[in-house]
Coordinates of C-alpha atoms in Angstrom, one line a residue:
X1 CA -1.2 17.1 2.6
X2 CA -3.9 18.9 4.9
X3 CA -3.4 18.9 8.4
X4 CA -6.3 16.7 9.5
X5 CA -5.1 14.1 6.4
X6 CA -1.8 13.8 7.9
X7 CA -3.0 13.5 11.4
X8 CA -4.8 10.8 10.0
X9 CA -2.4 9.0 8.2
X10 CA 0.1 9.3 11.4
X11 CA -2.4 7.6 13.8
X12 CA -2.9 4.7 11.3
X13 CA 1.0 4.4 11.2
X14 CA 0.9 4.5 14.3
X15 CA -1.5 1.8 15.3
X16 CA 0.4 -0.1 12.4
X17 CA 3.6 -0.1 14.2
X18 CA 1.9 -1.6 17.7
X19 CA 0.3 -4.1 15.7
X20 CA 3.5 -5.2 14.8
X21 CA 4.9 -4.9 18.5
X22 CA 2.0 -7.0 19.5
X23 CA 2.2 -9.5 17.0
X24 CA 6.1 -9.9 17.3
X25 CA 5.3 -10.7 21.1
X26 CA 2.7 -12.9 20.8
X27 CA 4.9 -14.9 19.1
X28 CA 7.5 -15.2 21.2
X29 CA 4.9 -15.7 24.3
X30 CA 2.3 -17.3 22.8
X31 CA 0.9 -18.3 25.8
X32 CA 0.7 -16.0 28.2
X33 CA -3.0 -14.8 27.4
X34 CA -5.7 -16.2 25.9
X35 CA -6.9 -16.5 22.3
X36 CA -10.0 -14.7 23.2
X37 CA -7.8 -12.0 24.7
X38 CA -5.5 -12.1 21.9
X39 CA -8.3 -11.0 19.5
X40 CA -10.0 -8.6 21.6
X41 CA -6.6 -6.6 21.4
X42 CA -6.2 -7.4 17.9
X43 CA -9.4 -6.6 17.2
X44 CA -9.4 -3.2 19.4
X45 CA -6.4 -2.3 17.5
X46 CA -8.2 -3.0 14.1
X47 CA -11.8 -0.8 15.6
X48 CA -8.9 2.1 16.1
X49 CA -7.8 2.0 12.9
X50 CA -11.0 2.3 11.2
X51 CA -11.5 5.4 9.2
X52 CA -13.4 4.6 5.7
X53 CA -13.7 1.0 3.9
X54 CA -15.7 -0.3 1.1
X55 CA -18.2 -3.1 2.6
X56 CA -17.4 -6.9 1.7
X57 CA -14.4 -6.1 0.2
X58 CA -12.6 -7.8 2.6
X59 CA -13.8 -10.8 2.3
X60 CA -14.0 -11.2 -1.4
X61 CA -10.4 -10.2 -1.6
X62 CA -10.5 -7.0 -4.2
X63 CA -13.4 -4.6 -4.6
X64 CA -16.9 -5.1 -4.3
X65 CA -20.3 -3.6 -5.7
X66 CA -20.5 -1.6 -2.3
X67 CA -19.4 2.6 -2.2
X68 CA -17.0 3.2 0.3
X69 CA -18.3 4.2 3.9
X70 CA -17.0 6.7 6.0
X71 CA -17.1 5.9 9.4
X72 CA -17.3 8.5 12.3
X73 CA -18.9 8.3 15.7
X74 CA -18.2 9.5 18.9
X75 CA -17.3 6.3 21.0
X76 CA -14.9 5.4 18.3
X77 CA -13.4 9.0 18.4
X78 CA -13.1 8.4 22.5
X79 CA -11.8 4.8 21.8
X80 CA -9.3 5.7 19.3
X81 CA -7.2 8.4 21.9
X82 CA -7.5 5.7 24.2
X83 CA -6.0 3.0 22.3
X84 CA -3.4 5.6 20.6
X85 CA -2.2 7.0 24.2
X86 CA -2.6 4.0 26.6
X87 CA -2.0 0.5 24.7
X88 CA 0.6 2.8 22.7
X89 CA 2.7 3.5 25.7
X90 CA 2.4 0.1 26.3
X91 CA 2.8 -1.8 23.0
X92 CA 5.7 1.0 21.9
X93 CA 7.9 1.6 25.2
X94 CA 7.9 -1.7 26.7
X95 CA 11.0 -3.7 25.6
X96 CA 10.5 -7.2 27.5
X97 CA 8.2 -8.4 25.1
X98 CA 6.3 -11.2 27.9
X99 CA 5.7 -8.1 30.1
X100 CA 4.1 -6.1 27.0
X101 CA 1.4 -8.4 26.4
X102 CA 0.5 -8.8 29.8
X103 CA 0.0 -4.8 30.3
X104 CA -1.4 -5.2 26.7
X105 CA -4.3 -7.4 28.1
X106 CA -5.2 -5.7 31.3
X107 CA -5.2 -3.0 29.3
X108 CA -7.8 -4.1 27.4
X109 CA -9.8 -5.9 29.6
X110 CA -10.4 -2.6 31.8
X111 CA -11.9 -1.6 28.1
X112 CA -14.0 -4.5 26.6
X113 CA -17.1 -2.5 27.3
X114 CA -16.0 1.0 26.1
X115 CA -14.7 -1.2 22.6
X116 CA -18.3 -3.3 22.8
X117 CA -20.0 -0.1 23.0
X118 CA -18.5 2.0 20.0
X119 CA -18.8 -1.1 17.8
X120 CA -22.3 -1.2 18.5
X121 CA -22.5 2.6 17.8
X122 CA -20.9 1.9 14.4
X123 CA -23.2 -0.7 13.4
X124 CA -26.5 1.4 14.9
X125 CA -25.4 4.2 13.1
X126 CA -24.2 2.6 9.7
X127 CA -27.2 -0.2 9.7
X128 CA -28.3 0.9 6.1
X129 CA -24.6 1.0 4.6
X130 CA -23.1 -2.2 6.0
X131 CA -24.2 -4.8 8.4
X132 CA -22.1 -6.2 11.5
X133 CA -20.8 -8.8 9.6
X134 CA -19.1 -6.5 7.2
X135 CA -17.8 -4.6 9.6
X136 CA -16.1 -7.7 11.4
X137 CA -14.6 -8.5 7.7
X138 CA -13.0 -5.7 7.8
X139 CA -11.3 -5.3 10.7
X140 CA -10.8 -9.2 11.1
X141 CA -9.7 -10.4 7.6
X142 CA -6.0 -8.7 6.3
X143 CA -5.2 -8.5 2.9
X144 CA -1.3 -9.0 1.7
X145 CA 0.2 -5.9 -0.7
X146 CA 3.7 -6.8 -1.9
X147 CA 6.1 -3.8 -3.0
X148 CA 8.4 -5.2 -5.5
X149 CA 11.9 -3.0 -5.0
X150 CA 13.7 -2.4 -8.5
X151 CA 17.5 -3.8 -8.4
X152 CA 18.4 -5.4 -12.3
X153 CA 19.2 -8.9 -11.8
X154 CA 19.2 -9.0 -7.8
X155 CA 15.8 -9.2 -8.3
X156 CA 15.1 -12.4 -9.4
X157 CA 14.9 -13.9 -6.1
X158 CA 11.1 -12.4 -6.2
X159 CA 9.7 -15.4 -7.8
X160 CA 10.8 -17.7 -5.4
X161 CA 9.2 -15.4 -2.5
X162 CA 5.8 -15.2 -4.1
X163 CA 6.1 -18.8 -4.4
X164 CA 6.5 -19.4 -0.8
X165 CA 4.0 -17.3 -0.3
X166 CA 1.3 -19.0 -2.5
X167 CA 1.7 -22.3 -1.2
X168 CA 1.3 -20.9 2.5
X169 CA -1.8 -19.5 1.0
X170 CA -1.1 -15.8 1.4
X171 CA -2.0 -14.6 -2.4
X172 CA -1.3 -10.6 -2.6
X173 CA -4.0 -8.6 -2.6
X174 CA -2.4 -5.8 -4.6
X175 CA 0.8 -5.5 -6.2
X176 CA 3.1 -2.1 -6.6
X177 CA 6.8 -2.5 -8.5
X178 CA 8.9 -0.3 -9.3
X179 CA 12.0 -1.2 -11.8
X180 CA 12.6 -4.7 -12.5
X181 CA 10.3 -5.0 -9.7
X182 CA 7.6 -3.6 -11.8
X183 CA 8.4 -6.1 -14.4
X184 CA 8.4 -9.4 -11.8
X185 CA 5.5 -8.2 -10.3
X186 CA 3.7 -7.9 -13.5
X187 CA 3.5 -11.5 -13.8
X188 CA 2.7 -12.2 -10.6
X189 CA -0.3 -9.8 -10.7
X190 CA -1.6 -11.3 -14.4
X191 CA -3.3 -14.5 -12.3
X192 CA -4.1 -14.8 -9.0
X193 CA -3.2 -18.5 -8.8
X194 CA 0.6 -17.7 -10.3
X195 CA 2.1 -20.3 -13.0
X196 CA 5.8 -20.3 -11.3
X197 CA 7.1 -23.5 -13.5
X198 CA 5.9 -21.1 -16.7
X199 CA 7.3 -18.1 -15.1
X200 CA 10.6 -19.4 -15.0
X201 CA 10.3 -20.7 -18.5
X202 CA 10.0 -17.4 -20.2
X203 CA 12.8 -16.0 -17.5
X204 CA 15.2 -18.7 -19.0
X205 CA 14.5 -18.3 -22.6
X206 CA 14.8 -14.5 -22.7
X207 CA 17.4 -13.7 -25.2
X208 CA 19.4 -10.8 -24.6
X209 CA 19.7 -10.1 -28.8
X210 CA 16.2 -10.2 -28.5
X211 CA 15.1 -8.1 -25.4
X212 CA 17.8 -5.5 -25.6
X213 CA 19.6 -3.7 -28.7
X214 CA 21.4 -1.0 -30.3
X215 CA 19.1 0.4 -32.6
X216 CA 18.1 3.8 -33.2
X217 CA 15.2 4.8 -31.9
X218 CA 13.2 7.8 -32.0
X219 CA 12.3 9.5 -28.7
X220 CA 8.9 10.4 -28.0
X221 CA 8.3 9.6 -24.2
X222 CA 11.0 7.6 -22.7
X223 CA 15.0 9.2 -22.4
X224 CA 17.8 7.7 -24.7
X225 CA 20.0 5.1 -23.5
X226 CA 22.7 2.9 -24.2
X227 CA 20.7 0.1 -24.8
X228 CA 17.0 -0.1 -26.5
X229 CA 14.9 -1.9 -23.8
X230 CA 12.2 -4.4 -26.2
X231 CA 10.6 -5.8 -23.6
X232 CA 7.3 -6.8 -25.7
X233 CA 9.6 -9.1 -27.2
X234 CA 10.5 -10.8 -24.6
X235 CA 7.3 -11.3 -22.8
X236 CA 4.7 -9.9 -25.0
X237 CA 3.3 -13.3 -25.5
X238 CA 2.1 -13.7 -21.7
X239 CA 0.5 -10.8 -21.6
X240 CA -1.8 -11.0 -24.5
X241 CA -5.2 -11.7 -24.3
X242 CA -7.6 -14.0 -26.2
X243 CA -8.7 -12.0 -28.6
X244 CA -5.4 -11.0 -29.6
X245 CA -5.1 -7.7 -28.1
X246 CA -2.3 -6.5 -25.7
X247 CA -3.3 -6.8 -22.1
X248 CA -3.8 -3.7 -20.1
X249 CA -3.7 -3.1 -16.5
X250 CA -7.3 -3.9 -15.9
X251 CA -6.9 -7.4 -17.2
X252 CA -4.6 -8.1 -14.3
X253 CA -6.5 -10.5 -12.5
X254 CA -4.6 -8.7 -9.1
X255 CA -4.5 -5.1 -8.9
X256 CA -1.3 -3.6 -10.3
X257 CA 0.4 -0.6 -10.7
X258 CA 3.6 0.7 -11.5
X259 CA 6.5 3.3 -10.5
X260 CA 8.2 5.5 -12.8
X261 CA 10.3 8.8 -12.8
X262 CA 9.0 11.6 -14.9
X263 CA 11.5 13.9 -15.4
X264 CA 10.8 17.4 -14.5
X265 CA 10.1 20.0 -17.3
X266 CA 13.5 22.4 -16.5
X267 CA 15.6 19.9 -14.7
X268 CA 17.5 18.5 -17.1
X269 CA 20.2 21.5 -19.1
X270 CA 20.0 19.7 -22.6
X271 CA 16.4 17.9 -24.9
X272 CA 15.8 14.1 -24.5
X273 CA 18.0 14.5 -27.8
X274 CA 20.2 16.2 -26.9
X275 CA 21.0 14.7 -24.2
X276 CA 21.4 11.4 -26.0
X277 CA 23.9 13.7 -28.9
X278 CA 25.8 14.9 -26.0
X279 CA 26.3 11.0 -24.3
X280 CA 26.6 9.2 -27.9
X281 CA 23.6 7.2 -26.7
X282 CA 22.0 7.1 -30.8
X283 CA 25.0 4.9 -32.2
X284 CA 23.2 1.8 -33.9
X285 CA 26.2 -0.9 -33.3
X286 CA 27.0 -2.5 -29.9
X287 CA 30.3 -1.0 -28.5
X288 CA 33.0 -3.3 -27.9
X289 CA 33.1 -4.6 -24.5
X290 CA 35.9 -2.6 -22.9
X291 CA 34.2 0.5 -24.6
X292 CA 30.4 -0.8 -23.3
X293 CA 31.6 -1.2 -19.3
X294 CA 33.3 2.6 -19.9
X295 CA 30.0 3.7 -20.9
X296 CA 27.9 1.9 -18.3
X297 CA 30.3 3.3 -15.8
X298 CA 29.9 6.7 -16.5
X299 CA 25.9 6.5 -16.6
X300 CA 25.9 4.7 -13.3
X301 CA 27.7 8.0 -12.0
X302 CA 24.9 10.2 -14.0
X303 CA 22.1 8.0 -12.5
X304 CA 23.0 9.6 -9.2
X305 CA 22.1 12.6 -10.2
X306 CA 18.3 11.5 -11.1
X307 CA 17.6 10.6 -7.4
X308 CA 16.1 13.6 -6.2
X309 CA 12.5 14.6 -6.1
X310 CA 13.9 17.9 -8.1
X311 CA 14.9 16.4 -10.9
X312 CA 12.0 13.2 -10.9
X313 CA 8.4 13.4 -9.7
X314 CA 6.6 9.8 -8.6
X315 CA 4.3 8.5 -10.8
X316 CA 2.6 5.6 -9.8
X317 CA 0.4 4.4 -13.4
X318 CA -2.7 2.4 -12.5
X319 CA -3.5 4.7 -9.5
X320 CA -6.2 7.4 -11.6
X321 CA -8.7 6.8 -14.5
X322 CA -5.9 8.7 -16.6
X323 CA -3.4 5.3 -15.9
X324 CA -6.0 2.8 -15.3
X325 CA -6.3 1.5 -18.8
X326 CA -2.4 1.7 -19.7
X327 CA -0.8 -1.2 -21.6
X328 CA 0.3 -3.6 -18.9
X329 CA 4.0 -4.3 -20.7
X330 CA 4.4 -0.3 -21.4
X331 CA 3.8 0.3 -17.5
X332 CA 6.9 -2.1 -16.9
X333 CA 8.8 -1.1 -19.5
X334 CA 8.7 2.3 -18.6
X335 CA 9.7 1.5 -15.0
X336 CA 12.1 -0.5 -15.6
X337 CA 14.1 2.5 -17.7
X338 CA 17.1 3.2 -16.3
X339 CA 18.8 7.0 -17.4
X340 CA 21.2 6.8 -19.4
X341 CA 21.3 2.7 -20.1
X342 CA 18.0 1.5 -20.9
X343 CA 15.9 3.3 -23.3
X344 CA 12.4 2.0 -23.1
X345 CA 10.1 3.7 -25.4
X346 CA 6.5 3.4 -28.1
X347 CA 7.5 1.8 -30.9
X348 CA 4.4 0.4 -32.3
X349 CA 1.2 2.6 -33.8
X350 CA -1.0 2.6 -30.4
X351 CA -3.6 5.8 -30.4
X352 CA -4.8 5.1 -27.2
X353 CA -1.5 4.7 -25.3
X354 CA 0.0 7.8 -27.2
X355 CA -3.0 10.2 -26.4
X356 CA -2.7 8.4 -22.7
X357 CA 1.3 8.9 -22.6
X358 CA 1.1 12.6 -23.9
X359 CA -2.0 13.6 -21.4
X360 CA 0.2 12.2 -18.7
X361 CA 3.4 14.1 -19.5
X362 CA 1.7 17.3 -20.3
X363 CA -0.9 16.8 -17.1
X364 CA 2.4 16.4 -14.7
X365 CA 4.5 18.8 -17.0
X366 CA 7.6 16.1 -17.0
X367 CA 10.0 15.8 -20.3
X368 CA 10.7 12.1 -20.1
X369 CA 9.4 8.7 -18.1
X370 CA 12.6 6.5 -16.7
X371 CA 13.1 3.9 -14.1
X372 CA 10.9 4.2 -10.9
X373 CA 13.8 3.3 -9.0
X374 CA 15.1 6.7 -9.0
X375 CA 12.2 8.4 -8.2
X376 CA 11.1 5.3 -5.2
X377 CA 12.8 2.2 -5.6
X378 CA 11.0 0.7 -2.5
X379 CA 7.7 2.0 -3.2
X380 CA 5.8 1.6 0.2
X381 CA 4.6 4.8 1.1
X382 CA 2.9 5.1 -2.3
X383 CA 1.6 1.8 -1.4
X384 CA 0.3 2.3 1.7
X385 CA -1.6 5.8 -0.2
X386 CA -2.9 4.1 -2.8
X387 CA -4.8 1.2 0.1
X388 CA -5.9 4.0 2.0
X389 CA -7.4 5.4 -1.4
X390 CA -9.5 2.6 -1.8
X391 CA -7.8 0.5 -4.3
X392 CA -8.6 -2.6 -3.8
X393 CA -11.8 -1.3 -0.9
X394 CA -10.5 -2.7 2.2
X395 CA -8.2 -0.8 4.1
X396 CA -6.9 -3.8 6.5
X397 CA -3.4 -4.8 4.6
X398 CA -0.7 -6.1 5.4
X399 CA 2.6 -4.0 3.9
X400 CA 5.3 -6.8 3.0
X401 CA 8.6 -4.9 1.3
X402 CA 11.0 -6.6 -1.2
X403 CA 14.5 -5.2 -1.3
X404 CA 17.2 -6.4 -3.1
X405 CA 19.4 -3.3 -3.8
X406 CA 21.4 -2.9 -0.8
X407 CA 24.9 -2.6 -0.2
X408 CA 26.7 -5.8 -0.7
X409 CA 30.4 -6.7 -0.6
X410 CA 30.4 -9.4 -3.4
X411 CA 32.1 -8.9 -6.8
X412 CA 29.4 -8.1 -8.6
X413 CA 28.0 -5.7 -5.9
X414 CA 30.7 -3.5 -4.2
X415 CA 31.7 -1.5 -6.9
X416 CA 27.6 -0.3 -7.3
X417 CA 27.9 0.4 -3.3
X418 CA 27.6 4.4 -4.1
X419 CA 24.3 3.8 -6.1
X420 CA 23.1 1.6 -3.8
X421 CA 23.9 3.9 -0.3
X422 CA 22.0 6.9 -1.9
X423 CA 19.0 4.6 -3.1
X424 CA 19.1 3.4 0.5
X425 CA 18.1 6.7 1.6
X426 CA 15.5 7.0 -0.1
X427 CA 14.3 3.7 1.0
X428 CA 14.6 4.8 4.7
X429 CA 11.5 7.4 4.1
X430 CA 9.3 4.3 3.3
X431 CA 10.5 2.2 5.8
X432 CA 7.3 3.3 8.4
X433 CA 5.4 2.2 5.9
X434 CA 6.1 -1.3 5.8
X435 CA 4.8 -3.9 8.6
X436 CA 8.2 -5.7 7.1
X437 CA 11.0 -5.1 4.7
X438 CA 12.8 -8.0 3.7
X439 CA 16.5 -7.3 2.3
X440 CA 17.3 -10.0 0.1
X441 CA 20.7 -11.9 0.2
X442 CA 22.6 -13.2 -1.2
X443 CA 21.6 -11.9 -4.8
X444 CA 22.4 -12.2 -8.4
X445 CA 24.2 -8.7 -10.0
X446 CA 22.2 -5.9 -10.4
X447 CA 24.1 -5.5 -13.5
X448 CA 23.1 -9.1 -14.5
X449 CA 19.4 -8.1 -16.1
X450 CA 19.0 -11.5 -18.3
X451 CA 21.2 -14.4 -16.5
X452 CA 21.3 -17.7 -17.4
X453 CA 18.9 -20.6 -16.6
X454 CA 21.4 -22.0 -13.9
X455 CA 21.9 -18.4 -12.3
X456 CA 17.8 -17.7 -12.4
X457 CA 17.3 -21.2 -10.5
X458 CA 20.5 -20.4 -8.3
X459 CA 18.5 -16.7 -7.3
X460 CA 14.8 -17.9 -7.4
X461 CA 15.8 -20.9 -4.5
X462 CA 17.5 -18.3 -2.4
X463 CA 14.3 -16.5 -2.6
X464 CA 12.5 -19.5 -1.4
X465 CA 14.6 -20.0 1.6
X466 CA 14.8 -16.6 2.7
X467 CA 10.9 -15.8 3.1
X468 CA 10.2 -19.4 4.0
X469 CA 11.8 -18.3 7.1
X470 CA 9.1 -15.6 7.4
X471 CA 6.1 -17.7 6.8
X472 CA 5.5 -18.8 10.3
X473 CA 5.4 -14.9 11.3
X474 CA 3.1 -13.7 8.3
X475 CA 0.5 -16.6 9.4
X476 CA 0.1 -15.0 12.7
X477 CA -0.2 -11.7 10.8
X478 CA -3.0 -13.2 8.6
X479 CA -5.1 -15.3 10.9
X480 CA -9.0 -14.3 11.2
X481 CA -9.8 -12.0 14.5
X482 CA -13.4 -12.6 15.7
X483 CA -14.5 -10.1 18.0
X484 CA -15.6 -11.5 22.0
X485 CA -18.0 -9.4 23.6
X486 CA -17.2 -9.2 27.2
X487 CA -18.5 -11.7 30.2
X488 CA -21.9 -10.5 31.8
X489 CA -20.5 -11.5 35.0
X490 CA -23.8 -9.8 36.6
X491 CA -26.4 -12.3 34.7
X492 CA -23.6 -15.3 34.9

């Protein structure tokens, strides 16, 4: 990343983080200033931040017919150190959280002119690309981006949080999965008004004969498994469109994209196939049961081995006009992957999606496409990247995390503990990311990818509970800033 592009991208994290500290005390104090003040600081924070943004995006929640604007004037430059340095001390090193938004507002009142001046330079200066109104769109309207963490069966508390979320009004904006996060989180990107009561139908009537097998199957792009992942059987049905064609990623009526692992050309000693030889992952009858949690065992130990960027690059599919048209239930299957167990691969005559698959893996010179969750299981920063990008135009989001693989001391979690304390890891390097990560708990086994309708209801309602704690919070996040020019005490 070029030096001026990661300054960049540090300064944004950076005003990220004392949005959050700002938010989290208003809160608690909420009031000790103003709302006018509030939103002047909010708002301030917000000017600081801007960099480039496509106009009217905002406000019609995804992209519009405008190009992107990049915005850069010398007031905001002045402004910007100002805000970073002074109201960062402030917002970042003071702990009593009633005495940091008092500083926070005299801060900001000694600067109401300096912040009504360089948003008046923007607008002057960008009069024939966007008007004031856009620009108060954009730095006054947020838009939610939910990360969907991978996990197997924990994860099924994520239709109960994007539930929640609906019917407090906060409808994402963009939606990034990786795993089985990839998989929940296609569903909840295929409308933005979500069907939960027929989401929950097609979790419960999943048959595990039906989704996942022991057939041979040829590899062409995935790596052989255990298990052959059919995930079109389970769920191609919601995910066709009316004229009887598959649905791709651009029929999502909410931006989408996917993590998975491409394995690196060299990293692996053995072939795809012979890889699979080597393991006995080809046999075509399911191993007795004994025999089956021996072999899952053992791959659990080799997954460890395909957590590290040298063995697995991150690909995210949706993020370049290479990915953008990819078939929406291949982008989940492929995520969802996982080395050595599930084998998720084309089995159907697709020209489009073959030449796609075999640009991609020739373009990022990988061997084989597995779960995301190896190569990012909590994908954030990619997140974030992608926003900053200009996928979905505005660049005023809200980062909301899901994570439900986590060390847990149930039954059907401890013995998973050293998978889960490496993944963690690797979740720690997206944590800045995130204006909040939620862990879940309690969840259902990882190990538990198709449970039954009384242990999907069981997972879904702790899902409900646990981020209908957070909705009070999130509001404050999402409420509209208006800017307040300051008081002409002279002429008053």
């Amino acid at each position: 990343m070029p030096n001026e592009q990661q300054d960049r991208e540090e300064q944004r994290l950076r005003l990220q983080r004392m949005e959050v500290r700002l938010v989290d005390a208003l809160i608690e104090h909420p009031d000790v200033i103003s709302r006018t003040r509030e939103h002047q600081i909010r708002y301030a924070l917000a000017l600081a931040s801007l960099d480039t943004f496509q106009p009217g995006a905002a406000r019609r929640g995804g992209r519009s017919k405008h190009q992107d604007v990049r915005v850069r004037a010398p007031k905001l430059t002045r402004l910007r150190k100002q805000i970073l340095d002074i109201l960062g001390r402030i917002l970042l090193q003071t702990e009593d959280t009633k005495n940091r938004v008092k500083a926070a507002s005299i801060m900001i009142e000694r600067s109401l002119e300096a912040i009504d001046k360089a948003r008046a330079e923007v607008i002057e200066k960008y009069a024939s690309e966007f008007s004031a109104r856009h620009l108060d769109q954009e730095l006054g309207i947020k838009t939610l981006v939910t990360i969907a963490g991978g996990g197997g069966g924990s994860a099924y508390g994520y239709i109960g949080a994007w539930d929640v979320l609906q019917e407090a009004g906060l409808v994402p904006g963009y939606v990034i999965g990786s795993s089985m996060g990839a998989v929940l989180g296609l569903f909840r990107a295929r409308d933005k008004d979500g069907d939960f009561k027929a989401y929950m139908r097609i979790a419960t009537s999943m048959k595990p004969d039906v989704v996942f097998r022991y057939v041979s199957l040829r590899t062409r792009f995935g790596l052989p498994g255990i298990v052959r992942l059919f995930l079109r059987a389970g769920i191609g049905d919601a995910f066709t469109r009316e004229d009887g064609k598959d649905m791709r990623l651009t029929d999502l009526e909410i931006p989408y994209d996917a993590v998975v692992a491409g394995i690196r050309r060299g990293a692996m000693e053995e072939t795809p196939e012979l890889y699979a030889q080597l393991h006995h992952l080809h046999e075509d009858k399911r191993p007795r049961p004994l025999q089956l949690r021996a072999q899952i065992a053992v791959q659990l130990v080799r997954m460890i081995g395909f957590i590290n960027p040298r063995v697995v690059e991150e690909i995210v599919i949706g993020r370049d006009e290479l990915t953008r048209e990819f078939n929406a239930i291949d982008a989940a299957g492929f995520s969802a992957a996982i080395p050595g167990l599930l084998h998720y691969d084309m089995t159907r005559d697709d020209p489009h999606m073959e030449s796609t698959l075999t640009q991609l893996m020739e373009r990022d010179d990988v061997v084989a496409l597995v779960d995301g969750g190896v190569a990012n299981n909590v994908p954030t920063a990619p997140a974030w990247r992608q926003v900053q990008q200009g996928r979905i135009g505005t660049r005023n989001a809200y980062y909301l995390a899901f994570d439900c693989f986590h060390p847990q001391v149930s039954p059907g979690h401890i013995w998973l503990q050293p998978v889960t304390r490496v993944v963690g890891l690797q979740v720690a390097l997206n944590e800045r990311y995130a204006h909040q990560r939620i862990e879940f708990h309690p969840t259902l086994s990882p190990i538990n990818l198709l449970p039954n309708a009384k242990s999907i209801t069981r997972a879904v309602g702790w899902g409900r509970e646990q981020v209908s704690a957070e909705i009070p919070r999130l509001k404050k996040f999402f409420e509209r800033v208006r800017w307040s020019p300051p008081v002409d005490t002279a002429s008053a």
